[in-house]
Backbone as numpy.savetxt, mean C-alpha at the origin, in Angstrom:
# Nx Ny Nz CAx CAy CAz Cx Cy Cz
-10.83 -24.69 7.29 -10.40 -25.68 5.68 -11.44 -25.60 4.48
-12.88 -25.71 5.12 -14.14 -25.75 4.76 -14.21 -24.60 3.32
-13.75 -23.01 3.14 -13.88 -22.00 2.68 -12.90 -21.93 1.94
-11.62 -22.39 2.21 -9.95 -22.04 1.83 -10.29 -23.22 0.54
-10.88 -25.10 0.32 -10.92 -25.75 -0.48 -12.22 -24.97 -1.49
-13.21 -24.42 -1.23 -14.10 -23.70 -1.61 -13.43 -22.52 -3.18
-13.13 -21.95 -2.08 -11.96 -20.67 -2.77 -10.41 -21.84 -4.33
-10.66 -22.97 -4.08 -9.55 -23.39 -5.12 -10.44 -23.45 -6.47
-11.76 -23.32 -6.26 -12.73 -23.75 -8.02 -13.27 -22.17 -8.31
-12.70 -21.36 -7.57 -13.23 -19.93 -8.31 -12.38 -18.87 -8.20
-12.45 -17.84 -9.25 -11.10 -17.27 -9.52 -11.22 -15.90 -8.04
-10.06 -15.49 -8.79 -9.49 -14.34 -7.27 -10.60 -12.96 -7.12
-11.30 -12.90 -8.30 -12.16 -12.09 -8.05 -13.19 -12.13 -6.87
-13.77 -13.48 -7.37 -14.64 -13.60 -6.71 -14.32 -14.12 -4.88
-13.50 -14.57 -4.89 -13.03 -15.33 -3.68 -12.15 -13.64 -2.66
-12.04 -13.07 -3.09 -11.16 -12.15 -1.67 -11.78 -12.05 -0.89
-13.09 -11.47 -0.87 -13.37 -11.06 -0.07 -13.87 -12.27 1.21
-13.27 -13.60 1.71 -13.48 -14.26 2.67 -11.20 -14.75 2.06
-10.58 -13.79 2.01 -9.18 -13.77 2.93 -8.84 -12.70 3.73
-9.97 -12.27 3.83 -9.28 -10.81 5.22 -10.74 -10.70 6.46
-10.12 -9.96 7.48 -11.92 -9.37 7.91 -12.12 -8.49 7.51
-13.05 -8.32 6.91 -13.50 -7.01 6.58 -13.59 -6.50 7.74
-13.48 -4.78 8.35 -14.44 -3.97 9.40 -15.34 -2.59 8.52
-15.62 -2.22 9.69 -16.45 -1.16 8.21 -15.65 -0.34 9.45
-15.36 0.42 10.26 -12.97 2.02 11.19 -12.75 0.54 10.87
-11.58 1.68 11.34 -10.83 1.09 11.97 -10.06 0.41 13.38
-9.40 -1.02 14.00 -9.72 -0.94 15.16 -8.66 -0.66 15.46
-7.86 -0.71 16.88 -6.86 0.37 18.33 -6.32 -1.52 17.96
-5.11 -1.81 16.78 -3.79 -2.82 17.86 -3.33 -2.73 19.17
-3.72 -1.61 19.66 -3.12 -0.92 20.65 -3.97 0.17 21.91
-3.85 -0.22 22.83 -5.47 1.09 23.19 -4.75 2.67 22.74
-3.71 2.88 23.24 -3.38 3.82 23.16 -2.93 4.51 22.14
-3.68 4.50 21.15 -3.97 4.73 20.13 -4.48 6.08 19.76
-5.60 5.92 20.60 -7.09 6.90 21.30 -6.55 7.61 21.96
-5.53 7.71 22.32 -5.12 8.97 23.03 -4.43 9.85 22.62
-3.38 9.35 22.18 -2.56 9.73 20.52 -3.63 10.10 18.97
-4.12 10.20 19.34 -5.68 10.85 18.04 -6.00 11.95 19.12
-6.34 12.29 20.69 -7.49 12.58 20.92 -5.55 13.68 21.72
-5.24 13.44 21.34 -3.93 13.95 21.96 -3.32 15.32 20.20
-3.27 14.58 19.57 -2.95 15.08 18.65 -4.49 15.53 17.16
-5.22 15.39 17.51 -6.09 16.09 16.99 -6.63 17.06 15.86
-5.38 18.57 16.95 -5.33 19.47 16.09 -4.18 19.77 14.76
-3.36 18.60 14.66 -1.79 18.96 14.01 -2.15 19.15 12.22
-1.03 20.11 12.41 -0.96 20.21 10.55 -1.13 19.55 9.98
-1.23 18.17 10.03 -1.10 16.64 9.25 -2.61 16.57 8.52
-3.91 17.21 8.88 -4.99 16.93 9.02 -5.30 17.20 8.17
-5.70 17.12 7.00 -6.52 17.44 6.53 -8.11 17.62 6.31
-8.83 18.77 6.22 -9.50 19.55 6.72 -11.32 18.17 5.29
-12.01 18.26 6.85 -13.45 17.12 5.63 -13.80 18.17 5.22
-13.97 17.94 3.69 -14.93 18.68 2.84 -15.14 17.29 2.40
-17.17 17.05 2.71 -18.19 16.29 2.01 -17.99 17.00 0.47
-17.68 17.56 0.08 -18.10 17.20 -1.06 -17.25 16.77 -2.79
-15.71 16.72 -1.81 -14.43 16.09 -2.40 -14.68 14.24 -2.09
-16.57 14.35 -1.10 -15.61 12.84 -1.42 -16.72 11.66 -2.15
-15.42 11.26 -2.44 -16.51 10.30 -3.58 -17.38 8.68 -3.26
-18.00 8.34 -3.67 -19.08 7.43 -2.97 -19.16 6.19 -3.75
-18.57 5.05 -2.71 -18.77 3.88 -3.95 -18.70 3.93 -5.67
-16.32 4.44 -5.82 -16.99 5.02 -6.75 -15.56 3.45 -7.01
-14.96 2.83 -7.18 -13.89 2.06 -5.94 -14.57 0.13 -6.56
-13.55 -0.09 -6.91 -13.36 -2.31 -6.98 -13.12 -2.70 -7.21
-12.02 -3.35 -7.08 -11.51 -4.49 -7.00 -11.66 -4.82 -8.38
-10.41 -5.69 -8.79 -10.17 -6.39 -9.85 -9.68 -7.02 -10.40
-8.90 -8.65 -11.30 -7.74 -8.62 -11.70 -7.14 -6.88 -12.38
-5.60 -7.01 -12.33 -4.68 -6.07 -12.82 -4.27 -6.90 -13.69
-4.26 -7.54 -14.20 -3.60 -9.18 -15.34 -4.14 -9.92 -15.08
-4.47 -11.16 -16.39 -5.18 -11.98 -16.74 -4.60 -13.13 -15.88
-6.31 -13.66 -15.50 -6.30 -14.47 -14.45 -7.22 -15.99 -14.22
-6.58 -17.00 -14.62 -6.91 -18.29 -14.90 -7.76 -18.46 -13.41
-8.19 -19.34 -13.98 -8.75 -20.17 -12.65 -7.79 -21.32 -12.28
-7.56 -21.82 -11.04 -6.75 -22.36 -11.04 -6.46 -23.43 -9.51
-6.62 -24.77 -9.34 -5.76 -25.75 -8.49 -5.25 -25.10 -7.17
-3.84 -24.06 -6.92 -3.96 -23.41 -5.88 -4.60 -21.89 -6.11
-3.78 -21.78 -4.87 -3.92 -20.35 -4.18 -3.54 -19.51 -4.66
-3.01 -19.41 -6.34 -2.01 -17.86 -6.13 -3.19 -16.48 -6.10
-2.77 -16.11 -7.26 -4.17 -14.95 -7.11 -4.11 -13.47 -7.40
-3.98 -13.82 -5.66 -4.76 -13.15 -5.06 -3.37 -11.49 -5.43
-2.40 -12.02 -6.04 -1.51 -10.97 -5.50 -1.66 -10.05 -7.71
-2.34 -9.91 -7.30 -3.13 -10.27 -9.38 -3.71 -9.47 -8.94
-4.64 -8.21 -8.05 -5.31 -7.93 -7.66 -5.35 -6.56 -6.96
-6.13 -5.80 -7.48 -5.51 -4.31 -7.88 -7.50 -3.24 -7.72
-7.31 -1.73 -7.02 -8.16 -1.32 -7.57 -9.16 -0.28 -8.07
-10.05 -0.39 -8.68 -9.93 0.43 -10.13 -10.95 1.67 -9.75
-10.78 2.35 -10.86 -11.79 4.13 -10.37 -13.09 3.51 -11.62
-14.52 3.43 -10.99 -15.23 2.95 -11.99 -15.75 4.17 -13.00
-15.96 5.67 -11.95 -15.94 6.33 -13.18 -14.49 7.48 -13.12
-14.61 8.34 -14.07 -14.14 9.49 -13.88 -13.24 10.39 -11.69
-12.92 10.65 -11.99 -12.22 11.24 -10.61 -11.30 11.67 -10.26
-11.79 13.41 -9.84 -10.61 15.39 -9.85 -9.91 15.04 -8.51
-8.46 15.94 -9.21 -7.90 15.62 -8.37 -7.60 16.62 -7.31
-7.19 15.46 -5.64 -7.77 16.07 -4.62 -9.39 15.40 -3.71
-10.13 14.74 -4.84 -11.60 13.36 -4.21 -10.82 12.52 -3.96
-11.04 12.28 -2.36 -11.11 11.69 -1.18 -11.74 10.59 -2.43
-10.81 9.45 -2.56 -11.78 8.48 -3.62 -11.84 7.23 -3.20
-10.77 6.66 -1.74 -11.34 5.95 -0.29 -11.16 5.40 0.39
-10.94 5.40 1.40 -11.17 5.39 3.00 -10.10 3.59 3.11
-9.04 4.38 4.12 -8.30 2.47 4.14 -8.70 2.43 6.00
-8.82 0.74 6.05 -9.68 0.51 7.15 -8.42 0.24 7.82
-7.49 -1.07 8.91 -7.25 -1.69 9.25 -6.85 -1.09 9.97
-5.79 -2.58 10.96 -5.37 -2.01 12.29 -5.23 -1.57 12.68
-4.56 -0.38 13.56 -3.95 0.27 13.85 -3.00 0.58 15.27
-1.55 0.32 14.89 -0.61 0.21 15.91 -0.04 1.22 15.69
1.57 1.59 16.87 2.43 2.51 16.35 3.14 1.44 15.69
4.75 2.75 15.11 5.52 2.28 14.12 6.66 0.75 15.18
7.33 2.37 16.05 8.14 1.03 16.57 7.53 -0.14 17.28
6.82 -1.00 17.47 5.77 -2.22 17.29 6.67 -2.72 16.47
5.77 -2.42 15.32 5.89 -3.03 14.19 7.30 -2.65 13.48
8.71 -2.06 13.87 9.74 -2.33 13.79 10.24 -3.43 14.40
9.96 -2.98 15.76 10.90 -4.20 16.91 10.34 -6.10 16.38
8.76 -6.11 15.06 9.27 -7.71 15.48 9.31 -8.05 14.34
10.55 -8.63 14.79 10.89 -9.73 13.53 10.54 -10.42 12.18
9.17 -10.72 12.88 8.27 -10.99 11.71 8.55 -9.98 10.82
8.36 -8.83 10.56 8.25 -7.55 9.78 9.46 -7.29 8.85
10.12 -7.96 9.20 11.78 -8.11 8.65 11.74 -6.42 8.09
11.73 -6.08 8.15 11.93 -4.88 7.40 14.14 -3.94 7.78
14.19 -4.63 8.52 15.75 -4.34 7.90 15.48 -5.36 6.29
15.36 -5.97 6.35 15.72 -6.42 4.41 15.05 -5.84 4.02
13.84 -5.73 3.55 12.44 -5.14 2.76 13.13 -3.47 2.93
13.14 -2.26 3.79 14.11 -1.35 3.65 12.14 -0.40 3.34
11.27 -0.92 3.91 10.29 -0.16 3.80 8.95 -1.02 4.40
7.81 -0.75 4.92 6.51 -1.82 4.96 6.50 -2.36 4.50
5.75 -3.52 4.92 5.11 -4.53 3.72 4.19 -4.50 3.06
3.73 -5.70 2.24 2.17 -5.57 1.69 0.85 -5.12 2.54
0.09 -4.87 1.98 -0.65 -4.28 2.88 -0.50 -3.85 4.49
0.78 -3.07 4.46 1.19 -1.93 5.72 1.44 -0.92 5.07
1.04 0.32 5.03 1.56 1.16 5.45 1.53 2.22 7.34
3.01 2.96 6.67 3.31 3.63 7.56 2.48 5.57 7.51
2.66 6.08 9.28 1.46 7.54 8.17 3.12 8.83 7.74
2.62 9.05 7.28 3.58 10.22 6.51 4.92 11.12 7.95
3.83 11.11 8.40 3.97 12.47 10.05 3.38 11.52 11.35
3.45 10.28 11.43 2.91 10.49 13.43 3.63 9.01 13.25
4.18 8.60 14.37 3.92 6.97 14.25 3.64 5.97 14.34
2.15 5.92 13.35 1.42 5.25 13.09 1.56 4.47 12.19
1.36 3.24 11.64 0.63 1.80 11.06 -0.35 1.62 11.18
-0.46 2.05 9.56 -2.52 0.98 9.48 -1.86 -1.16 8.11
-1.93 -1.00 9.15 -1.64 -2.51 8.32 -3.93 -3.16 8.37
-2.76 -3.21 6.93 -4.84 -4.58 6.90 -4.61 -5.95 5.84
-2.84 -6.41 6.60 -2.85 -7.85 5.83 -3.43 -8.91 7.14
-4.17 -8.54 7.46 -5.72 -8.93 7.94 -7.14 -9.56 8.47
-7.15 -7.74 7.75 -8.45 -7.16 8.31 -8.55 -5.53 7.90
-9.50 -5.30 7.30 -9.81 -3.50 6.42 -10.56 -4.11 5.47
-10.56 -2.39 4.69 -11.19 -3.52 3.65 -10.76 -2.60 2.74
-11.04 -2.82 1.16 -11.39 -3.52 -0.28 -9.20 -2.09 -0.62
-10.26 -1.80 0.92 -8.68 -0.45 -0.48 -7.01 -1.53 0.22
-7.33 -2.42 1.15 -5.83 -3.40 1.28 -5.93 -3.90 -0.36
-5.95 -3.64 -0.65 -6.41 -4.20 -2.44 -5.06 -3.13 -3.34
-4.46 -1.95 -3.28 -4.89 -0.92 -3.74 -3.00 -0.90 -3.44
-2.10 -1.08 -4.85 -0.36 -1.00 -5.19 -0.29 -0.05 -4.71
0.87 -0.36 -4.86 2.03 0.83 -5.00 3.73 1.14 -6.05
2.78 1.65 -6.50 3.72 2.98 -7.61 4.65 3.75 -7.48
6.43 3.12 -7.73 6.87 4.37 -7.89 6.46 5.42 -8.58
5.70 5.86 -9.77 4.75 6.61 -9.64 3.39 7.44 -9.20
2.04 7.09 -7.87 1.26 7.12 -7.37 0.65 8.35 -7.88
-0.90 7.47 -8.83 -1.50 8.34 -8.85 -3.08 8.74 -7.03
-2.87 8.38 -6.29 -3.20 8.59 -4.75 -2.39 9.06 -3.77
-2.91 10.16 -2.67 -1.71 9.74 -1.52 -2.84 9.39 0.04
-1.76 8.99 0.95 -2.95 8.94 2.11 -2.57 9.92 2.67
-3.51 10.41 3.53 -3.77 12.42 4.22 -4.84 11.39 4.98
-4.84 11.96 6.62 -5.81 11.84 7.37 -6.36 13.22 7.39
-7.85 13.27 7.64 -8.11 13.46 8.12 -10.61 14.24 9.66
-10.57 14.38 9.45 -11.35 14.61 11.45 -13.00 14.57 10.66
-13.28 13.42 11.20 -14.58 13.32 10.91 -15.73 14.44 11.26
-16.69 14.57 10.63 -17.78 15.69 11.43 -18.13 14.59 13.37
-17.69 14.13 13.25 -18.67 13.17 14.56 -16.28 13.08 15.53
-16.37 14.01 14.99 -14.27 13.71 15.44 -13.52 12.67 15.65
-13.70 11.69 15.02 -12.66 10.65 14.35 -11.82 10.56 13.47
-10.89 10.73 13.91 -9.78 10.99 12.86 -9.98 9.79 11.46
-9.86 9.86 9.91 -10.24 9.50 9.54 -9.02 8.78 8.20
-8.06 8.00 7.66 -7.91 7.81 6.57 -8.59 7.86 5.51
-7.94 8.06 4.66 -8.00 8.95 2.56 -7.11 8.64 1.44
-7.51 8.01 0.41 -6.82 7.76 -0.12 -7.15 8.94 -0.48
-6.59 10.37 -1.67 -6.45 11.41 -2.22 -5.78 11.26 -3.65
-6.78 11.93 -4.54 -6.84 11.22 -5.95 -5.69 12.25 -5.48
-4.31 12.43 -6.51 -2.84 13.21 -6.50 -3.30 14.57 -8.51
-3.89 13.83 -8.82 -4.27 14.26 -10.35 -5.36 13.84 -10.69
-6.09 14.20 -12.23 -7.66 13.12 -12.34 -7.05 12.19 -12.91
-8.04 11.40 -12.20 -7.77 9.78 -13.47 -9.08 9.63 -13.18
-8.56 8.68 -14.48 -9.74 9.07 -15.62 -10.64 7.17 -15.40
-12.05 6.86 -16.29 -12.77 5.71 -16.13 -11.45 3.84 -15.67
-11.57 3.25 -15.22 -10.89 2.14 -15.07 -9.73 2.65 -14.37
-9.29 2.73 -14.78 -8.03 3.37 -14.36 -7.77 3.10 -13.12
-6.06 2.23 -12.94 -6.63 2.09 -11.52 -5.36 3.08 -10.23
-6.28 2.96 -8.95 -5.15 3.29 -7.53 -3.67 3.26 -7.21
-3.00 3.75 -7.13 -1.59 2.52 -7.06 -0.99 4.17 -5.75
-0.50 3.63 -4.70 0.04 4.91 -3.69 1.57 4.81 -3.67
2.17 4.88 -3.20 4.06 5.62 -2.88 4.87 4.74 -2.52
5.71 3.79 -2.82 6.42 2.71 -1.85 6.99 3.84 -0.92
7.04 2.98 0.11 7.85 3.89 1.92 9.57 3.55 2.14
10.62 4.04 1.20 11.51 3.52 1.63 11.94 3.96 2.57
12.55 3.77 3.24 13.41 3.57 4.67 13.72 5.20 3.69
14.75 6.11 4.96 15.08 7.54 3.88 16.31 7.34 4.29
17.29 5.62 4.84 18.71 5.83 4.96 18.73 4.75 2.89
18.19 3.87 2.85 17.56 3.14 1.87 18.09 3.60 1.17
19.04 2.47 0.45 20.47 3.02 -0.94 19.78 2.89 -2.14
18.62 2.50 -2.62 17.78 2.73 -4.13 17.96 3.64 -3.55
17.48 5.97 -2.78 17.11 6.41 -2.95 18.01 7.32 -3.15
19.09 6.67 -3.09 20.38 7.33 -4.06 20.81 7.51 -5.25
19.59 5.75 -5.65 19.37 6.09 -7.86 18.58 6.68 -8.39
17.71 6.38 -7.50 16.13 7.01 -7.29 16.21 8.75 -7.93
16.55 9.11 -6.45 17.27 10.93 -6.50 18.28 11.17 -7.52
19.18 9.70 -8.16 20.78 10.93 -9.49 21.63 11.46 -9.01
21.82 10.40 -7.34 22.55 10.68 -6.06 23.78 9.43 -6.85
23.84 8.68 -7.23 24.95 8.35 -7.89 24.56 7.04 -8.58
24.83 6.22 -8.81 24.79 4.75 -9.84 25.24 3.47 -9.55
24.24 2.56 -9.61 24.68 1.47 -8.62 25.95 0.72 -8.38
26.68 0.92 -9.26 28.85 0.71 -9.40 29.40 1.61 -8.75
28.49 2.40 -8.26 29.07 3.65 -6.94 28.58 3.16 -5.38
27.89 1.96 -5.11 27.62 1.89 -4.11 28.80 1.01 -3.47
28.79 1.12 -2.03 29.28 -0.26 -1.53 28.86 -1.41 -1.54
29.65 -2.20 -1.27 30.26 -4.36 -1.40 28.38 -3.69 -0.46
28.15 -3.79 1.42 27.45 -2.89 2.53 25.80 -3.14 1.35
25.80 -1.89 0.95 24.54 -0.97 -0.35 24.79 -1.83 -1.26
24.80 -2.33 -1.26 24.73 -3.24 -3.22 23.79 -4.58 -2.42
24.45 -5.19 -1.92 24.01 -6.44 -0.63 21.98 -6.56 -0.23
22.07 -4.79 0.41 21.36 -3.95 1.03 19.38 -4.52 0.55
20.85 -3.19 -0.93 19.43 -3.08 -1.94 18.65 -4.40 -3.06
19.43 -5.35 -3.29 19.29 -6.00 -3.98 18.66 -7.40 -2.80
18.64 -7.79 -2.64 18.27 -8.11 -1.04 16.39 -7.17 -0.85
16.41 -6.00 -0.69 15.46 -5.43 -0.61 14.40 -6.03 -2.02
14.44 -5.81 -2.74 13.97 -5.74 -3.65 13.40 -7.12 -3.83
14.41 -7.76 -4.17 14.40 -9.23 -3.55 12.74 -10.37 -3.25
12.93 -9.03 -2.21 11.99 -9.63 -0.74 10.79 -8.94 -1.26
11.15 -7.90 -2.23 9.66 -7.30 -2.43 8.47 -7.79 -3.63
9.79 -8.11 -4.43 8.78 -8.58 -5.71 9.03 -10.68 -5.78
9.02 -10.40 -4.20 8.11 -12.32 -3.82 6.75 -12.17 -3.30
6.97 -10.96 -3.37 5.68 -10.66 -2.38 5.24 -9.81 -3.26
4.74 -9.08 -4.71 3.75 -8.48 -5.20 4.34 -7.54 -6.32
4.13 -6.48 -6.59 5.09 -6.41 -8.09 4.16 -5.54 -7.71
5.48 -3.95 -8.36 5.08 -1.95 -8.78 3.83 -2.27 -10.17
3.22 -1.54 -9.18 1.57 -1.11 -10.16 2.43 -0.15 -10.95
3.67 0.38 -11.18 4.13 0.39 -12.86 3.41 0.16 -13.92
3.55 -1.39 -14.13 3.45 -2.13 -15.06 5.22 -2.81 -15.36
5.23 -3.55 -15.99 6.15 -5.02 -16.60 6.97 -3.81 -17.43
6.44 -3.24 -17.96 6.55 -2.83 -19.75 7.08 -0.74 -19.35
7.30 0.23 -18.16 7.65 0.72 -17.35 9.08 1.23 -17.51
9.28 1.42 -18.61 11.16 2.21 -18.19 11.47 2.56 -16.91
10.56 3.71 -16.70 10.45 4.34 -16.13 11.19 3.71 -13.87
10.59 2.60 -14.54 10.16 1.97 -12.79 11.27 1.62 -12.07
10.97 2.22 -10.59 13.05 1.80 -10.32 13.40 0.70 -9.73
11.29 -0.73 -9.87 12.26 -2.30 -9.69 12.50 -2.29 -10.12
11.67 -2.35 -11.03 11.92 -3.07 -12.86 13.74 -2.95 -12.66
13.95 -1.36 -13.16 14.83 -0.81 -12.71 16.71 -2.20 -12.47
15.93 -2.34 -10.69 16.57 -2.82 -9.57 16.87 -3.83 -10.89
15.62 -5.18 -10.78 15.31 -6.20 -11.00 16.49 -6.71 -12.05
16.56 -5.74 -13.24 17.08 -5.88 -14.47 18.95 -5.99 -13.46
19.23 -5.32 -12.67 20.48 -5.41 -11.88 20.31 -6.99 -12.13
19.14 -6.70 -10.48 19.78 -8.61 -10.22 19.80 -9.48 -10.94
19.19 -9.13 -11.78 19.80 -10.61 -12.78 21.46 -10.91 -13.96
22.06 -9.85 -13.53 23.44 -9.57 -13.91 24.30 -9.17 -12.79
23.31 -9.27 -11.72 24.79 -9.29 -11.29 25.72 -10.22 -10.44
């Protein structure tokens, strides 16, 4: 309570370290994760470790929009990860650290509301190839503040460190300028109706009622928790397009 009361007196940038447990390396929420890594340490999805592409001390957490001092505890939704100097395509810019578990455990937990969201919740990442979840909601490192967008500039990759341990890093998809915010992709369920719109397979009016309800429910849940890193004026942002539909539906 003392910490929380103190946080009411500071801005989001100064207070953010107090709201999660900082980890130096990812923890195994399920002890079988270690066995899984040992069995799959030679999988094709593992990116060769190249220390020359490692960008050290390049990221910082700061507000992505104007935040003022407040009596309440808002603000933390308005933090992002930025680079303090330019980095090139293919650079490893930020390690992702958190609690590791299996995907089926996440999907079967009703608190995660996966049916409603149609994707992992904020600060939760699904591995693209493995049934692994990286959960940064309660513990991790600064990468937990990395936001998602429809046009990401980093991707999550798996590496094997020199000591044999499995690490997860954000790798630049393009050259990134100084002071640019980092953002990764939204991880929509492959059967979610929004993909029909994103891939120009259908218009909203073409969806059946169940699909429309599912899409609107998902976007509403997302927007009540976070914002797309595309920005509020980006005409290519699929989340904003759906928001406009919600307002007129």
